[in-house]
Amino acid sequence: MRAIERTILKAPVGGSHGPRGSTPTATATATLAIPLDGLMVTAPQPEMLSQKNVESVTGIPARVFLDTIRAPGFPLRVTKLGKLRLVPREAFVAYLQALAGDPASRRDADGDEQTRVAAVLAAAGLEPIPCARTGRAVAPPHGAGGGRLRRTRGGLVRR
């Protein structure tokens, strides 16, 4: 569908009509048919990120977002509205970029977690035994009595 309209405007009354005067102005109006797949509408980025919109904005799943903002030492202010957790988008993206750019801090965090796990196990009278396949702590093999607990009438006791 194509419609073209042409209008020629006349010179204003009382204007100069000499050879050097203004020329009449022409305008054209057109109606275009554009297919819907040819249009792209973009909305502005949200100012705040929540577990509902974080995946569409950053690609991070909601569960990872919630775990990240609940982690001890998370530096940004988290606004709570019922079950909704909100953080400023620009600050969160900057925080993620800082994490990606500093692998030493991730190694320190992993070491801190291993230290905390070892402390909890030591408090229970247990020790971590690395598994050859995964590197995670596992229960000692059957027959090793060092860190096993057995149930008695009075509760749990070490063997």
Steps between C-alpha positions, in 0.01 A plus 500: 500500500649829395339840510671821399353842546652809345423852609641820356494794734442846361716800589351706785285799413703818492828315446743579224412347165802616308747274322714472813205432731436173681398195303194301595571215748388144424434236764423133466333265746541124469352201681737203517415139574783346710487130596497432875821297486671808360435700818705480815374674811748538785409598852745671734687279746338481845662707773467218757564128456289237673476123481218553247694705241866414565513217247363711214740788579824321595445135403551388861237256635284623787640237742860611433396864546337427836798293619735780397314778680457285813869407518692642795696807400275599209588870467177642355190613685209259447147640519240251622137530391324190631676211326639726228869596530618807310850632427608788272570363151811705423661422836424126469647483149810687621529251791482206255765656279725550803456131589582394145811716493645383833560121502716533814197600707314188381793279606502672839125441538541130412782469754289673764214258438730199532635642825147550636401144399810358669421699817144365514619144447771541765242631749299181442812288545519414130757567234460546126622219278546613141338281240729423206227561243343826618733640764208525744498372855332160542431259783796279590494144366314232699700377796687827555386608844682833525213735430191281514212553737276234647163539661451409866219559750659826609548631147787487254851408614827456318620149440 
